[in-house]
Amino acid sequence: MASLSRRTFLRYSAGLAGATVAGFGALQARSWLRPGGPPPATLGSGAYGALRKAGRELALPPDFQYRRFGLRGSPMTDGFPTPGAHDGMAAFPLPNGNIRLIRNHELSLQEHSGTVPLPAYDPKASGGTTSLEIDPASREVVSDFTSLSGTVRNCAGGPTPWGSWLSCEETVVGSAEGATRPHGYVFEVPVDTVGPVDPIPLKAMGRFVHEAVAVDPATGIVYETEDQQRAGLYRFIPQRPYSDGRPADLAAGGRLQMLAIRDRPNYDCSRRQTAGSTLPVTWVDIDNPDPADAETNPAAVFEQGWAAGGARFTRVEGCWFGDGSVYFSCTDGGDAEHGQIWRYRPAENGGELTLIFESPSSKILDHPDNVCVSPRGGIVVCEDGDPRIYVRGLTPDGRLFDFASNITNDSEFAGATFSPDGQTLFLNIQYDPGATFAIWGPWERGAL
């Protein structure tokens, strides 16, 4: 396959980052926790209408449709069965007009399936990524294959502006648990690969319980989230940065830092926060991003940042770059422990952090996980709650609404991402059945 045009990808990335999400500035003054906060969005105010059964698996708003593919166990073009535990994902344009989906599979060492495609980072591990080529007209699979092999618990990740997917391991397992190599790293998968990549762990980006990443296309800085009860928000400044369309060389090393609140060391962002308030940010260095004791102490990187005055969050999961900002979720953050959505806006002085939404109840928002920014100005939020699981939409003026529901079971949604033209939302149901869905319909009627 021909290499993805850098200019094509940059144009697509700029479209995502500069879409109509500028309205999110209005969220600073909104709060569900305060009398007078916005009511839920309704038809005509950002939402698409009441959900109704659209098929066996999903309930969707009127006039929306979906197609299911990538079912766990179904044969792929490369002859291997489709792995299960579908998770984070991103969509990219291909030179032939088709869509490239790169999809994570959050498989543990205990879920080893036997033979894994080669080259594999660790032959005892079945996690990794699969790459799919999708026809945008029919939304059907043209081809699919393993693109990263031998990793563990590939939870989320993020697209880069130079044409690749960064896949993150949500674990720090090693030899004590039967692995042949240490885990807990980020791996890069180019869009134009046609088989398993050479799996190179990006050790300077840290060995910790990774979740997702978001890349600032203006600077090439990579922001990283950590899914632990005591968690940091990190940034990686590459030694050989992204510049003038030239890919960043993440394997060449760089500097890892953790977010801190200026003049307020060891600030706890997980509780007693006010939606709409803004906090000034600084960054503290992580001296040893690949600590020798990471396998026995998953918090080894966080503790370095905490000792330097870094801020604490709880279970930082999905993140996405848009409107010049990093939007990220804290799954059990907030006083009610049902979740927070934050925005970090970078600046030369360190930037600023704003809590844009905090859930007071599981009935409003229940444990937000993967997120993505819509081309039309909203945030897509995948829930990991119980017992009924939703995809929620968050409008630019801070109103929440239901967009999709899993009507089969309580398996979580994951991997929400829009096609390059913004007309198809791809997402996964992680287990039972373990599949990917393409959703389309009258997007112009609402905020997504």
Coordinates of C-alpha atoms in Angstrom, one line a residue:
M1 CA 0.0 0.0 0.0
A2 CA 1.2 3.5 -0.8
S3 CA 2.3 5.6 2.2
L4 CA -0.3 7.9 3.6
S5 CA 0.2 11.5 2.3
R6 CA 1.5 13.6 5.1
R7 CA -0.4 16.6 3.6
T8 CA -3.6 14.6 3.5
F9 CA -3.2 13.5 7.1
L10 CA -2.3 17.0 8.3
R11 CA -5.4 18.4 6.6
Y12 CA -7.5 15.8 8.3
S13 CA -5.9 16.4 11.7
A14 CA -6.3 20.1 11.4
G15 CA -10.0 19.6 10.7
L16 CA -10.4 17.5 13.8
A17 CA -8.5 19.9 16.0
G18 CA -10.0 23.0 14.6
A19 CA -13.7 21.9 14.2
T20 CA -16.5 23.8 15.9
V21 CA -15.4 22.8 19.4
A22 CA -14.5 26.4 20.1
G23 CA -17.8 26.6 21.8
F24 CA -16.4 24.6 24.7
G25 CA -15.3 27.8 26.3
A26 CA -18.9 28.2 27.4
L27 CA -18.5 25.1 29.6
Q28 CA -16.3 27.0 32.0
A29 CA -19.4 28.7 33.5
R30 CA -21.6 25.6 33.6
S31 CA -22.1 23.0 36.3
W32 CA -24.5 20.2 37.0
L33 CA -23.7 20.5 40.7
R34 CA -25.0 24.1 41.0
P35 CA -28.6 25.3 40.9
G36 CA -29.2 26.9 37.6
G37 CA -26.9 24.6 35.7
P38 CA -28.0 23.5 32.3
P39 CA -30.7 20.8 32.0
P40 CA -30.1 17.8 29.8
A41 CA -30.0 18.5 26.1
T42 CA -33.2 17.8 24.2
L43 CA -34.2 17.6 20.5
G44 CA -33.3 20.9 19.0
S45 CA -30.8 21.8 21.8
G46 CA -28.0 19.4 20.9
A47 CA -29.6 16.0 21.3
Y48 CA -31.1 13.8 18.6
G49 CA -34.2 12.5 20.3
A50 CA -35.3 9.5 22.4
L51 CA -33.4 6.3 21.8
R52 CA -35.2 3.4 20.1
K53 CA -34.1 -0.1 19.2
A54 CA -32.0 0.1 16.0
G55 CA -31.0 -3.5 15.9
R56 CA -30.2 -6.4 18.2
E57 CA -27.3 -4.7 20.0
L58 CA -27.9 -0.9 20.0
A59 CA -30.6 1.6 20.7
L60 CA -30.0 4.9 18.8
P61 CA -31.9 8.1 18.1
P62 CA -34.5 8.1 15.2
D63 CA -33.1 7.9 11.7
F64 CA -29.7 6.6 12.8
Q65 CA -28.5 3.2 11.6
Y66 CA -25.5 0.9 12.3
R67 CA -23.5 -1.9 10.9
R68 CA -21.6 -4.5 12.9
F69 CA -18.3 -6.0 11.9
G70 CA -15.0 -7.2 13.3
L71 CA -16.7 -9.8 15.5
R72 CA -14.4 -11.6 18.0
G73 CA -13.2 -14.9 16.5
S74 CA -14.1 -14.0 12.9
P75 CA -11.3 -14.8 10.4
M76 CA -9.2 -11.8 9.3
T77 CA -7.5 -11.4 5.9
D78 CA -4.2 -12.5 7.4
G79 CA -5.7 -15.8 8.4
F80 CA -5.8 -15.1 12.2
P81 CA -9.0 -14.9 14.1
T82 CA -10.1 -11.4 15.2
P83 CA -8.9 -10.9 18.8
G84 CA -11.4 -10.0 21.5
A85 CA -11.5 -7.3 24.1
H86 CA -12.0 -4.5 21.5
D87 CA -10.9 -1.2 23.0
G88 CA -9.4 2.2 21.9
M89 CA -9.4 3.1 18.3
A90 CA -8.9 5.8 15.7
A91 CA -9.8 6.4 12.1
F92 CA -7.5 7.7 9.4
P93 CA -7.8 8.6 5.6
L94 CA -6.1 6.3 3.1
P95 CA -4.7 7.4 -0.2
N96 CA -7.4 5.4 -2.1
G97 CA -10.2 7.1 -0.4
N98 CA -10.9 4.3 2.1
I99 CA -10.7 4.5 5.8
R100 CA -8.0 2.9 8.0
L101 CA -9.2 1.9 11.5
I102 CA -6.6 0.9 14.0
R103 CA -8.1 -1.0 17.0
N104 CA -6.7 -2.0 20.3
H105 CA -7.3 -5.4 22.0
E106 CA -7.1 -5.3 25.8
L107 CA -6.1 -8.9 26.3
S108 CA -4.2 -10.0 29.5
L109 CA -1.5 -12.6 29.8
Q110 CA -4.1 -15.0 31.1
E111 CA -6.1 -14.7 27.9
H112 CA -3.3 -16.0 25.7
S113 CA -4.7 -17.6 22.6
G114 CA -1.7 -19.7 21.5
T115 CA 0.2 -18.8 18.4
V116 CA 0.5 -15.0 17.8
P117 CA 1.5 -13.3 14.6
L118 CA 5.2 -12.5 14.2
P119 CA 7.1 -10.4 14.9
A120 CA 5.7 -10.3 18.5
Y121 CA 7.1 -8.3 21.4
D122 CA 6.3 -11.1 23.8
P123 CA 5.2 -14.5 22.4
K124 CA 3.3 -15.2 25.7
A125 CA 1.0 -12.2 25.1
S126 CA -2.0 -12.0 22.8
G127 CA -2.8 -8.2 23.1
G128 CA -2.0 -5.7 20.4
T129 CA -3.7 -4.0 17.5
T130 CA -5.6 -4.9 14.4
S131 CA -5.8 -2.6 11.3
L132 CA -8.9 -2.5 9.1
E133 CA -9.6 -1.0 5.7
I134 CA -13.2 0.2 5.5
D135 CA -15.1 1.3 2.4
P136 CA -16.7 4.6 3.4
A137 CA -19.7 4.1 1.2
S138 CA -20.8 0.7 2.3
R139 CA -19.0 0.8 5.7
E140 CA -17.9 -2.8 5.1
V141 CA -14.5 -4.3 5.7
V142 CA -12.1 -4.5 2.7
S143 CA -9.3 -6.2 4.6
D144 CA -8.1 -6.6 8.2
F145 CA -4.9 -7.9 9.8
T146 CA -2.8 -7.8 12.9
S147 CA -0.6 -4.7 13.1
L148 CA 0.9 -5.0 16.6
S149 CA 1.5 -8.3 18.3
G150 CA 2.7 -9.7 21.6
T151 CA 1.7 -6.9 24.0
V152 CA -0.6 -6.9 27.0
R153 CA -3.9 -5.0 27.8
N154 CA -3.8 -2.6 25.0
C155 CA -6.4 -0.3 26.4
A156 CA -6.5 3.0 24.6
G157 CA -4.0 5.2 22.8
G158 CA -4.3 8.0 20.3
P159 CA -3.6 9.2 16.8
T160 CA -0.6 11.3 15.9
P161 CA -0.5 14.1 13.4
W162 CA 2.3 12.4 11.4
G163 CA 0.1 9.3 10.5
S164 CA 0.3 6.7 13.2
W165 CA -1.5 5.2 16.2
L166 CA 0.1 5.1 19.7
S167 CA -1.1 2.0 21.5
C168 CA -0.8 1.9 25.3
E169 CA -0.4 -1.1 27.7
E170 CA -2.6 -0.8 30.8
T171 CA -0.3 -3.0 33.0
V172 CA 3.2 -3.3 34.2
V173 CA 3.4 -7.1 34.3
G174 CA 6.7 -8.8 33.8
S175 CA 8.6 -12.1 34.4
A176 CA 7.0 -12.7 37.8
E177 CA 3.6 -13.2 36.1
G178 CA 5.0 -15.3 33.2
A179 CA 5.8 -12.6 30.6
T180 CA 9.0 -13.0 28.7
R181 CA 9.6 -9.2 28.5
P182 CA 8.6 -6.2 30.7
H183 CA 5.3 -4.5 29.9
G184 CA 3.8 -1.1 30.6
Y185 CA 4.9 0.8 27.5
V186 CA 3.6 2.7 24.5
F187 CA 4.0 1.3 21.0
E188 CA 3.7 3.0 17.6
V189 CA 1.7 1.6 14.7
P190 CA 2.0 3.5 11.3
V191 CA -1.2 3.9 9.3
D192 CA 0.4 2.4 6.2
T193 CA 1.7 -0.8 7.7
V194 CA 0.3 -3.9 6.0
G195 CA 1.3 -6.4 8.7
P196 CA 2.7 -6.7 12.2
V197 CA 5.2 -3.8 12.9
D198 CA 8.5 -4.2 14.6
P199 CA 7.3 -3.8 18.2
I200 CA 9.5 -1.2 19.8
P201 CA 8.6 -0.2 23.4
L202 CA 8.9 3.6 23.7
K203 CA 10.5 3.4 27.2
A204 CA 11.2 7.2 27.6
M205 CA 7.4 7.7 27.5
G206 CA 7.2 5.9 30.8
R207 CA 6.5 2.4 32.3
F208 CA 3.2 2.7 34.1
V209 CA -0.5 1.7 33.9
H210 CA -1.1 3.6 30.6
E211 CA -4.6 4.4 29.3
A212 CA -4.7 6.9 26.4
V213 CA -2.6 9.6 24.7
A214 CA -3.4 12.8 22.8
V215 CA -0.9 14.7 20.6
D216 CA -0.8 18.4 20.2
P217 CA -0.3 18.9 16.4
A218 CA 1.2 22.4 17.0
T219 CA 4.0 21.1 19.1
G220 CA 4.1 17.3 18.8
I221 CA 4.0 17.0 22.6
V222 CA 2.3 13.8 23.6
Y223 CA -0.1 13.8 26.6
E224 CA -0.6 10.6 28.5
T225 CA -3.1 9.3 31.0
E226 CA -2.8 6.8 33.8
D227 CA -5.6 4.5 35.0
Q228 CA -4.9 4.1 38.7
Q229 CA -6.6 5.4 41.9
R230 CA -3.6 7.7 42.4
A231 CA -2.9 8.9 38.9
G232 CA -1.1 11.7 37.0
L233 CA -1.5 13.5 33.7
Y234 CA 1.8 13.3 31.9
R235 CA 3.4 14.9 28.9
F236 CA 6.3 13.7 26.8
I237 CA 8.4 16.2 24.9
P238 CA 10.2 14.3 22.1
Q239 CA 13.9 14.9 21.7
R240 CA 13.4 14.8 17.9
P241 CA 10.0 16.6 17.7
Y242 CA 7.4 16.7 15.0
S243 CA 8.1 19.5 12.6
D244 CA 7.0 20.7 9.1
G245 CA 5.3 17.3 8.4
R246 CA 8.4 15.3 9.6
P247 CA 7.3 12.6 12.0
A248 CA 8.5 12.8 15.6
D249 CA 11.1 10.2 16.5
L250 CA 9.6 9.0 19.8
A251 CA 12.1 6.1 20.0
A252 CA 15.0 8.7 20.2
G253 CA 13.9 9.7 23.7
G254 CA 12.7 12.8 25.3
R255 CA 11.5 14.3 28.5
L256 CA 8.6 13.0 30.6
Q257 CA 6.8 15.3 33.0
M258 CA 3.7 15.3 35.2
L259 CA 1.2 18.0 35.6
A260 CA 1.2 20.1 38.8
I261 CA -0.9 23.0 39.9
R262 CA 1.1 26.2 40.2
D263 CA 1.9 27.2 43.8
R264 CA -0.2 24.4 45.1
P265 CA 2.0 21.3 45.4
N266 CA 0.3 17.9 45.7
Y267 CA -3.1 19.3 44.7
D268 CA -5.9 16.7 44.7
C269 CA -8.1 17.2 41.6
S270 CA -10.2 14.1 42.4
R271 CA -12.5 15.6 45.0
R272 CA -14.0 19.0 46.1
Q273 CA -13.7 20.7 42.7
T274 CA -16.0 23.3 41.2
A275 CA -17.0 22.8 37.6
G276 CA -16.0 25.9 35.6
S277 CA -13.1 26.9 37.8
T278 CA -9.7 27.2 36.2
L279 CA -6.3 26.2 37.7
P280 CA -2.9 27.4 36.5
V281 CA -0.6 24.6 35.5
T282 CA 3.1 23.9 35.7
W283 CA 5.0 20.7 35.0
V284 CA 7.5 18.7 37.0
D285 CA 10.2 16.3 35.6
I286 CA 10.1 12.5 35.9
D287 CA 13.8 11.7 36.4
N288 CA 13.4 7.9 35.7
P289 CA 10.5 7.1 33.4
D290 CA 11.5 3.4 33.3
P291 CA 12.1 2.5 36.9
A292 CA 13.5 -0.9 37.8
D293 CA 10.8 -1.6 40.4
A294 CA 7.8 -0.7 38.1
E295 CA 6.7 -4.4 38.0
T296 CA 6.3 -4.6 41.8
N297 CA 5.3 -0.9 42.2
P298 CA 2.9 0.2 39.5
A299 CA 3.0 3.7 41.0
A300 CA 6.8 4.1 40.7
V301 CA 6.5 6.8 38.0
F302 CA 3.6 8.6 39.8
E303 CA 5.5 8.7 43.1
Q304 CA 8.4 10.6 41.4
G305 CA 6.0 13.2 40.1
W306 CA 4.2 13.4 43.5
A307 CA 7.4 13.9 45.3
A308 CA 8.1 16.9 43.1
G309 CA 4.7 18.4 43.8
G310 CA 2.6 17.0 41.0
A311 CA -1.2 16.9 41.1
R312 CA -3.3 13.8 41.7
F313 CA -6.3 12.6 39.8
T314 CA -8.1 9.3 40.0
R315 CA -8.4 6.9 37.1
V316 CA -7.5 9.1 34.2
E317 CA -8.7 7.3 31.2
G318 CA -9.8 8.6 27.8
C319 CA -8.3 11.7 26.2
W320 CA -8.5 13.5 22.9
F321 CA -7.1 16.6 21.3
G322 CA -9.4 19.3 19.9
D323 CA -9.9 23.1 19.9
G324 CA -6.2 23.5 21.0
S325 CA -6.9 21.5 24.1
V326 CA -6.6 18.1 25.7
Y327 CA -10.0 16.8 26.9
F328 CA -9.7 13.8 29.3
S329 CA -12.0 11.8 31.6
C330 CA -11.5 10.6 35.2
T331 CA -13.7 7.6 35.5
D332 CA -14.5 7.7 39.2
G333 CA -13.5 11.3 39.9
G334 CA -15.7 13.8 41.7
D335 CA -17.5 14.0 45.0
A336 CA -20.1 11.4 43.9
E337 CA -17.3 9.3 42.3
H338 CA -19.2 9.0 39.0
G339 CA -16.8 10.8 36.8
Q340 CA -15.3 14.1 35.7
I341 CA -14.4 15.6 32.3
W342 CA -11.5 18.0 32.3
R343 CA -9.9 20.3 29.7
Y344 CA -6.2 21.2 29.7
R345 CA -5.3 24.1 27.5
P346 CA -1.5 24.3 26.8
A347 CA 0.4 27.6 26.9
E348 CA 4.0 28.7 27.2
N349 CA 3.5 29.5 30.9
G350 CA 2.3 26.0 31.6
G351 CA -1.3 26.3 30.5
E352 CA -4.5 26.0 32.5
L353 CA -6.8 23.2 33.7
T354 CA -10.6 23.5 33.8
L355 CA -13.1 21.0 35.2
I356 CA -15.9 21.2 32.5
F357 CA -18.2 18.6 33.8
E358 CA -18.7 16.5 37.0
S359 CA -21.4 13.9 37.4
P360 CA -23.5 14.0 40.5
S361 CA -25.3 10.7 39.8
S362 CA -24.9 7.5 37.8
K363 CA -28.3 8.4 36.2
I364 CA -26.6 11.4 34.6
L365 CA -23.2 10.1 33.7
D366 CA -21.8 6.8 35.0
H367 CA -18.0 6.3 34.9
P368 CA -16.9 8.0 31.6
D369 CA -14.0 6.2 29.9
N370 CA -13.0 6.7 26.2
V371 CA -13.8 10.1 24.8
C372 CA -13.4 11.8 21.4
V373 CA -14.1 15.3 20.1
S374 CA -16.8 15.5 17.4
P375 CA -16.3 17.5 14.2
R376 CA -19.6 19.2 15.0
G377 CA -18.6 20.5 18.4
G378 CA -19.5 17.9 21.0
I379 CA -17.7 15.3 23.0
V380 CA -18.6 11.7 22.6
V381 CA -18.3 9.9 26.0
C382 CA -18.2 6.1 26.3
E383 CA -19.5 4.8 29.7
D384 CA -18.1 2.0 31.7
G385 CA -20.8 1.8 34.3
D386 CA -23.5 -0.5 35.5
P387 CA -26.1 -1.9 34.7
R388 CA -27.1 -0.2 31.5
I389 CA -24.3 1.2 29.4
Y390 CA -24.6 4.4 27.3
V391 CA -22.7 6.5 24.9
R392 CA -23.4 10.1 26.0
G393 CA -23.0 13.3 24.1
L394 CA -21.8 16.6 25.8
T395 CA -22.8 19.7 23.9
P396 CA -20.6 22.9 23.7
D397 CA -22.9 24.6 26.2
G398 CA -22.5 21.8 28.8
R399 CA -25.7 19.8 28.2
L400 CA -25.5 16.0 28.4
F401 CA -27.7 13.6 26.4
D402 CA -28.0 10.0 25.5
F403 CA -26.8 8.9 22.1
A404 CA -26.6 5.1 22.2
S405 CA -27.3 2.3 24.6
N406 CA -26.1 -1.3 24.7
I407 CA -29.4 -3.2 24.9
T408 CA -27.8 -6.7 25.0
N409 CA -25.7 -6.7 28.2
D410 CA -23.5 -4.5 30.5
S411 CA -20.3 -4.7 28.4
E412 CA -18.7 -1.3 28.1
F413 CA -18.5 0.9 25.0
A414 CA -15.0 1.9 23.9
G415 CA -13.0 3.3 21.0
A416 CA -15.3 6.1 19.8
T417 CA -13.8 7.8 16.7
F418 CA -15.2 9.6 13.7
S419 CA -14.4 8.9 10.1
P420 CA -12.3 11.5 8.3
D421 CA -15.4 13.0 6.7
G422 CA -17.2 13.1 10.0
Q423 CA -20.2 11.0 8.7
T424 CA -19.5 7.8 10.5
L425 CA -19.0 7.2 14.2
F426 CA -17.0 4.0 14.9
L427 CA -17.1 2.4 18.3
N428 CA -16.7 -1.0 20.0
I429 CA -18.6 -3.1 22.5
Q430 CA -15.7 -4.7 24.3
Y431 CA -17.1 -8.1 25.2
D432 CA -20.1 -10.3 24.3
P433 CA -20.1 -10.0 21.4
G434 CA -16.7 -8.1 21.1
A435 CA -17.3 -6.2 17.9
T436 CA -17.0 -2.9 16.1
F437 CA -19.9 -0.8 15.0
A438 CA -20.3 1.9 12.3
I439 CA -23.1 4.4 13.1
W440 CA -24.5 7.0 10.7
G441 CA -27.4 9.3 10.4
P442 CA -28.5 13.0 10.5
W443 CA -25.6 14.3 12.5
E444 CA -26.5 17.9 11.5
R445 CA -29.5 17.8 13.8
G446 CA -27.4 17.8 17.0
A447 CA -24.0 18.4 18.5
L448 CA -22.3 15.2 17.5

